[in-house]
Every structure is written in C-alpha cells, then in structure tokens.
Coordinates of N, CA, C and O in Angstrom, one line a residue:
M1 N -31.6 5.5 -47.1 CA -30.7 6.6 -45.9 C -29.7 5.5 -44.9 O -29.9 3.8 -44.6
A2 N -28.5 6.0 -44.5 CA -27.7 5.7 -43.8 C -27.3 5.7 -43.0 O -28.2 6.6 -41.9
C3 N -27.3 4.5 -42.3 CA -27.8 4.2 -40.3 C -26.3 4.9 -39.7 O -25.2 4.1 -39.9
T4 N -26.2 5.0 -39.1 CA -25.0 5.7 -39.4 C -25.3 5.4 -36.8 O -26.0 5.7 -36.5
T5 N -24.1 5.1 -36.7 CA -23.7 5.1 -35.1 C -22.6 6.3 -34.7 O -21.6 6.4 -35.5
P6 N -22.7 6.6 -33.6 CA -22.3 7.4 -33.2 C -20.4 7.0 -33.1 O -20.6 5.6 -31.7
S7 N -19.6 7.5 -32.8 CA -18.4 7.5 -32.4 C -17.9 6.8 -30.9 O -18.1 7.8 -30.2
R8 N -17.4 5.8 -30.7 CA -17.3 5.8 -29.2 C -15.9 5.6 -29.1 O -14.8 5.7 -29.3
T9 N -15.9 6.9 -27.9 CA -14.2 6.9 -27.6 C -14.7 6.8 -25.9 O -15.4 7.2 -25.4
R10 N -13.0 5.9 -25.7 CA -13.3 6.0 -24.4 C -12.1 7.3 -23.7 O -10.7 7.3 -24.7
T11 N -12.3 8.0 -22.9 CA -11.7 8.8 -22.6 C -11.4 7.7 -20.7 O -11.4 6.9 -19.8
R12 N -9.9 8.2 -21.1 CA -8.7 7.9 -19.9 C -9.2 8.6 -18.2 O -9.1 10.0 -18.1
T13 N -8.8 7.8 -17.6 CA -9.3 9.6 -16.6 C -8.1 9.0 -15.6 O -7.4 8.6 -15.2
A14 N -8.4 10.5 -14.6 CA -7.3 10.5 -14.2 C -7.1 9.9 -13.0 O -8.6 8.7 -12.6
Q15 N -5.2 8.8 -12.9 CA -5.6 7.8 -12.3 C -4.7 8.4 -10.5 O -4.3 9.1 -10.6
P16 N -5.3 8.0 -9.1 CA -4.7 8.9 -7.9 C -3.2 8.1 -8.0 O -2.5 9.4 -7.4
A17 N -2.4 7.4 -8.4 CA -1.2 6.9 -7.8 C -0.7 6.8 -9.9 O -1.1 5.4 -10.7
T18 N 1.5 7.6 -9.5 CA 1.3 7.3 -11.3 C 2.5 6.8 -11.9 O 2.4 6.3 -12.2
T19 N 2.7 6.3 -9.9 CA 4.5 6.0 -10.3 C 4.1 4.6 -10.2 O 3.0 3.4 -9.2
P20 N 4.5 3.1 -10.0 CA 4.7 1.6 -9.5 C 4.5 1.9 -8.1 O 3.4 0.9 -7.9
A21 N 5.3 3.4 -7.2 CA 4.8 2.2 -6.2 C 4.1 2.8 -5.1 O 2.8 2.9 -4.5
G22 N 3.9 4.3 -5.8 CA 2.9 5.2 -5.0 C 0.5 3.6 -5.6 O 0.0 3.2 -5.1
R23 N 0.9 2.5 -6.7 CA 0.2 2.2 -6.9 C 0.2 1.4 -5.8 O -1.3 0.3 -5.4
L24 N 0.9 0.4 -5.4 CA 1.7 -0.5 -4.9 C 1.3 0.1 -3.4 O 0.5 -1.2 -2.6
L25 N 0.9 1.1 -3.5 CA 1.0 1.2 -1.7 C -0.6 2.1 -1.5 O -1.6 1.7 -0.9
L26 N -1.1 2.3 -2.0 CA -3.2 2.1 -2.4 C -3.5 0.5 -2.9 O -4.1 0.3 -1.8
R27 N -3.3 -0.7 -3.1 CA -3.2 -1.7 -3.6 C -3.4 -2.4 -1.7 O -4.2 -3.0 -1.2
A28 N -1.9 -1.3 -0.5 CA -2.1 -2.0 0.3 C -3.1 -1.1 1.3 O -3.5 -2.0 2.0
I29 N -2.9 0.3 1.1 CA -4.6 0.6 1.7 C -5.8 -0.5 1.3 O -5.9 -0.4 2.3
A30 N -5.3 0.1 0.0 CA -7.1 -1.3 -0.1 C -7.4 -2.5 1.2 O -8.4 -3.2 1.4
Y31 N -5.9 -3.4 1.2 CA -6.4 -4.5 1.7 C -6.5 -4.3 2.9 O -7.4 -4.9 2.9
G32 N -5.4 -3.4 3.5 CA -5.5 -3.2 4.6 C -7.0 -2.5 5.4 O -7.2 -2.3 6.5
A33 N -7.6 -2.2 4.2 CA -8.5 -0.8 5.0 C -9.7 -2.3 5.0 O -10.7 -2.4 6.0
G34 N -9.2 -3.9 5.1 CA -10.8 -4.9 4.7 C -10.0 -5.4 6.7 O -10.9 -6.4 7.1
M35 N -8.9 -4.8 6.6 CA -8.8 -5.8 8.1 C -8.5 -5.2 8.7 O -9.1 -4.6 9.6
E36 N -9.3 -6.3 10.3 CA -9.5 -6.1 11.4 C -8.3 -4.9 11.7 O -7.4 -5.9 12.0
R37 N -8.4 -4.2 12.8 CA -7.3 -3.0 13.7 C -7.4 -3.2 14.8 O -6.9 -2.3 15.8
D38 N -8.4 -4.4 15.0 CA -8.8 -4.5 16.9 C -7.7 -5.3 17.8 O -8.0 -5.3 18.5
A39 N -6.5 -4.7 17.2 CA -5.8 -6.5 18.0 C -5.5 -5.0 19.3 O -4.6 -4.3 18.8
T40 N -5.0 -6.1 20.2 CA -4.2 -5.1 20.9 C -2.9 -5.7 21.3 O -2.2 -6.8 20.8
E41 N -1.7 -4.3 21.4 CA -1.1 -3.9 22.1 C 0.1 -4.7 20.7 O -0.2 -5.7 20.8
V42 N 0.2 -4.2 19.2 CA 1.4 -4.0 18.7 C 2.7 -4.1 18.6 O 2.5 -2.7 19.9
S43 N 3.3 -4.5 18.4 CA 4.8 -3.6 17.5 C 5.0 -3.4 16.1 O 4.6 -4.9 15.5
C44 N 6.2 -3.0 15.4 CA 6.9 -3.1 14.6 C 7.6 -3.8 14.7 O 7.9 -4.7 16.0
R45 N 8.1 -4.6 13.7 CA 8.2 -5.6 13.8 C 10.1 -5.0 13.2 O 10.8 -6.1 13.4
R46 N 9.9 -4.5 12.5 CA 11.1 -3.8 12.5 C 12.2 -3.2 13.7 O 13.3 -2.5 13.7
C47 N 11.4 -1.5 14.4 CA 11.4 -1.0 15.2 C 11.2 -1.6 16.6 O 11.6 -0.5 17.4
E48 N 10.8 -1.9 16.4 CA 9.5 -2.1 17.7 C 9.2 -1.5 18.5 O 8.4 -1.6 19.9
R49 N 8.7 -0.3 18.8 CA 7.6 0.5 18.3 C 6.2 -0.3 18.4 O 6.3 -1.1 18.2
R50 N 5.9 0.3 19.9 CA 4.2 -0.3 20.7 C 3.1 0.4 20.4 O 3.7 1.9 20.7
A51 N 2.4 0.4 20.2 CA 1.0 1.4 19.9 C 0.2 -0.6 21.1 O -0.6 -1.6 21.2
E52 N -1.4 0.3 21.8 CA -1.8 -0.4 22.3 C -3.3 -0.9 20.9 O -3.9 -1.9 21.0
Q53 N -3.5 0.1 20.1 CA -3.6 -0.8 18.5 C -3.3 -0.6 18.2 O -2.5 0.3 18.0
A54 N -3.5 -1.3 16.5 CA -2.7 -1.0 15.5 C -3.5 -0.3 14.2 O -4.6 0.8 14.3
P55 N -2.9 1.7 15.0 CA -3.2 2.6 13.9 C -3.4 2.7 12.6 O -2.8 2.2 11.9
A56 N -4.1 2.9 12.1 CA -4.9 3.1 10.8 C -3.7 3.2 9.3 O -3.2 2.7 8.7
T57 N -2.9 4.2 9.9 CA -1.2 4.7 9.4 C -0.5 3.3 9.6 O 1.0 3.7 8.2
W58 N -0.3 2.5 10.2 CA 0.4 1.4 10.1 C 0.5 0.2 9.7 O -1.0 0.2 8.6
S59 N 1.4 -0.4 8.4 CA 0.1 -1.5 7.8 C 0.7 -2.9 7.9 O 1.7 -2.7 9.4
S60 N 0.0 -4.5 7.9 CA 0.8 -5.0 8.1 C 0.5 -6.5 7.3 O 0.7 -6.0 6.1
E61 N 1.3 -7.5 8.0 CA 1.2 -8.7 6.9 C 0.8 -9.6 7.2 O 1.5 -10.2 8.5
T62 N 1.1 -10.8 6.9 CA 0.5 -11.9 7.1 C 1.8 -13.5 6.5 O 0.7 -13.3 5.8
V63 N 2.3 -13.9 7.1 CA 2.9 -14.2 6.5 C 3.0 -15.7 8.1 O 2.9 -15.5 8.8
E64 N 2.8 -16.5 7.0 CA 2.2 -18.1 7.7 C 1.6 -17.8 9.1 O 1.4 -18.9 9.9
G65 N 0.4 -17.4 8.4 CA -0.4 -17.1 10.3 C -0.3 -16.4 10.7 O -1.2 -15.9 11.3
R66 N 0.8 -15.3 10.2 CA 1.4 -14.8 12.1 C 1.1 -13.6 10.8 O 2.0 -13.2 10.3
R67 N 0.9 -12.4 11.4 CA 0.4 -11.0 10.9 C 1.1 -10.7 12.4 O 1.3 -10.3 13.9
T68 N 1.9 -9.7 10.8 CA 3.4 -7.8 12.0 C 3.0 -7.6 11.3 O 2.3 -6.9 9.8
W69 N 3.6 -5.8 11.6 CA 3.0 -4.5 11.9 C 4.2 -3.6 11.8 O 5.6 -4.2 11.8
L70 N 4.4 -3.2 10.8 CA 5.5 -1.5 10.4 C 5.1 -0.5 10.5 O 3.3 -0.5 10.4
C71 N 5.4 0.2 12.3 CA 4.6 1.3 11.6 C 5.0 2.3 10.6 O 6.0 1.7 9.4
E72 N 4.8 3.3 11.4 CA 4.5 4.2 9.9 C 5.5 5.4 8.7 O 6.0 4.5 7.3
R73 N 6.9 5.4 10.6 CA 7.7 5.1 9.6 C 9.3 4.2 8.6 O 8.8 4.0 7.7
C74 N 8.6 3.4 9.5 CA 9.2 2.1 8.7 C 8.8 1.4 7.7 O 8.6 1.0 7.2
T75 N 7.0 1.3 7.9 CA 6.2 1.5 6.5 C 6.9 2.6 4.7 O 7.0 2.2 3.7
R76 N 7.1 4.2 5.0 CA 7.5 4.5 4.6 C 9.1 4.0 3.8 O 9.2 4.2 2.6
D77 N 9.8 4.0 4.4 CA 11.6 4.1 4.8 C 11.0 2.2 4.1 O 12.0 1.8 2.5
N78 N 10.1 1.2 3.6 CA 10.2 -0.2 2.9 C 10.2 0.7 1.3 O 10.2 -0.3 0.1
L79 N 8.6 1.6 1.6 CA 8.5 1.6 0.1 C 10.1 2.5 -0.1 O 10.2 2.4 -1.8
R80 N 10.3 2.8 0.2 CA 11.6 3.4 -0.5 C 12.5 3.2 -0.9 O 13.2 3.0 -2.1
G81 N 12.7 1.6 0.0 CA 13.5 0.4 -0.9 C 12.3 0.2 -1.7 O 13.9 -0.1 -2.4
I82 N 11.5 -0.1 -2.1 CA 11.3 -0.3 -3.0 C 11.5 -0.4 -4.2 O 11.8 -0.5 -5.1
E83 N 11.4 1.5 -4.7 CA 10.8 2.5 -5.1 C 13.1 2.6 -5.9 O 13.2 2.3 -6.4
G84 N 13.3 2.0 -4.6 CA 15.1 2.6 -5.1 C 16.0 0.9 -5.6 O 16.1 1.2 -6.5
K85 N 14.8 0.6 -6.0 CA 15.1 -1.2 -6.8 C 14.6 -0.9 -7.6 O 15.1 -2.1 -9.0
L86 N 13.3 -0.4 -8.4 CA 13.0 -0.2 -9.9 C 14.0 0.2 -11.3 O 14.6 0.8 -9.8
D87 N 13.7 0.0 -12.2 CA 14.7 0.4 -13.5 C 13.8 1.4 -13.5 O 13.1 2.0 -12.5
D88 N 15.4 2.9 -13.6 CA 14.4 3.0 -14.6 C 13.4 3.4 -16.0 O 12.6 4.8 -16.1
A89 N 13.0 2.9 -16.4 CA 12.2 3.2 -17.3 C 10.7 3.4 -16.6 O 9.7 3.0 -17.1
W90 N 10.2 2.2 -14.8 CA 9.3 2.5 -14.0 C 8.3 4.4 -14.2 O 8.1 4.7 -14.0
W91 N 10.1 4.6 -14.1 CA 9.9 5.9 -13.8 C 9.7 6.9 -15.4 O 9.4 8.4 -15.2

C-alpha cells in the first residue's frame, strides 16, 4: 500500500496595500499606533498648524530624541513626494 500525503499549496492572501507607498504608509501607521499621543500643544513642522493634542491622522518621527509632527495634509504631500521618486518598475 502506497502512502500518499495531500499536496500542500500555499494560498496567497490579499494584501491591504499593493503599492510600495501604501505599504510604507501602513508601516508608519502601525509604528505610530504604539506611540503615545498625549503630548500637549503639538505643531506641524512644515506648515506650523497647531493642535492641542496630536490627532490620530497626524504622523510623527523621532530624530535625535526629539519628536516632530506632520499634519494630515503635510503627511499626504510627503507621501506623494515619495511616490513620485519611485521607479516605474515599482508600479
């Protein structure tokens, strides 16, 4: 009697973001989700927009121990700038 094992095939699940910029944004969101957003009086480092607390739609980065913030509009502009620099092979 021959012993046969069922073939195992891997199925690929749909990814939430298919573009490199989309994956970058998802990583930024996942990274930012664990960060504290209770800082008081934050301002966007590009356009100087102010908020009492950092809204969930703002992004932050820490450089040399100092946290800076980008408002939603500036975050989108920054992401579009990154997308514009990608080679056509990525798309």
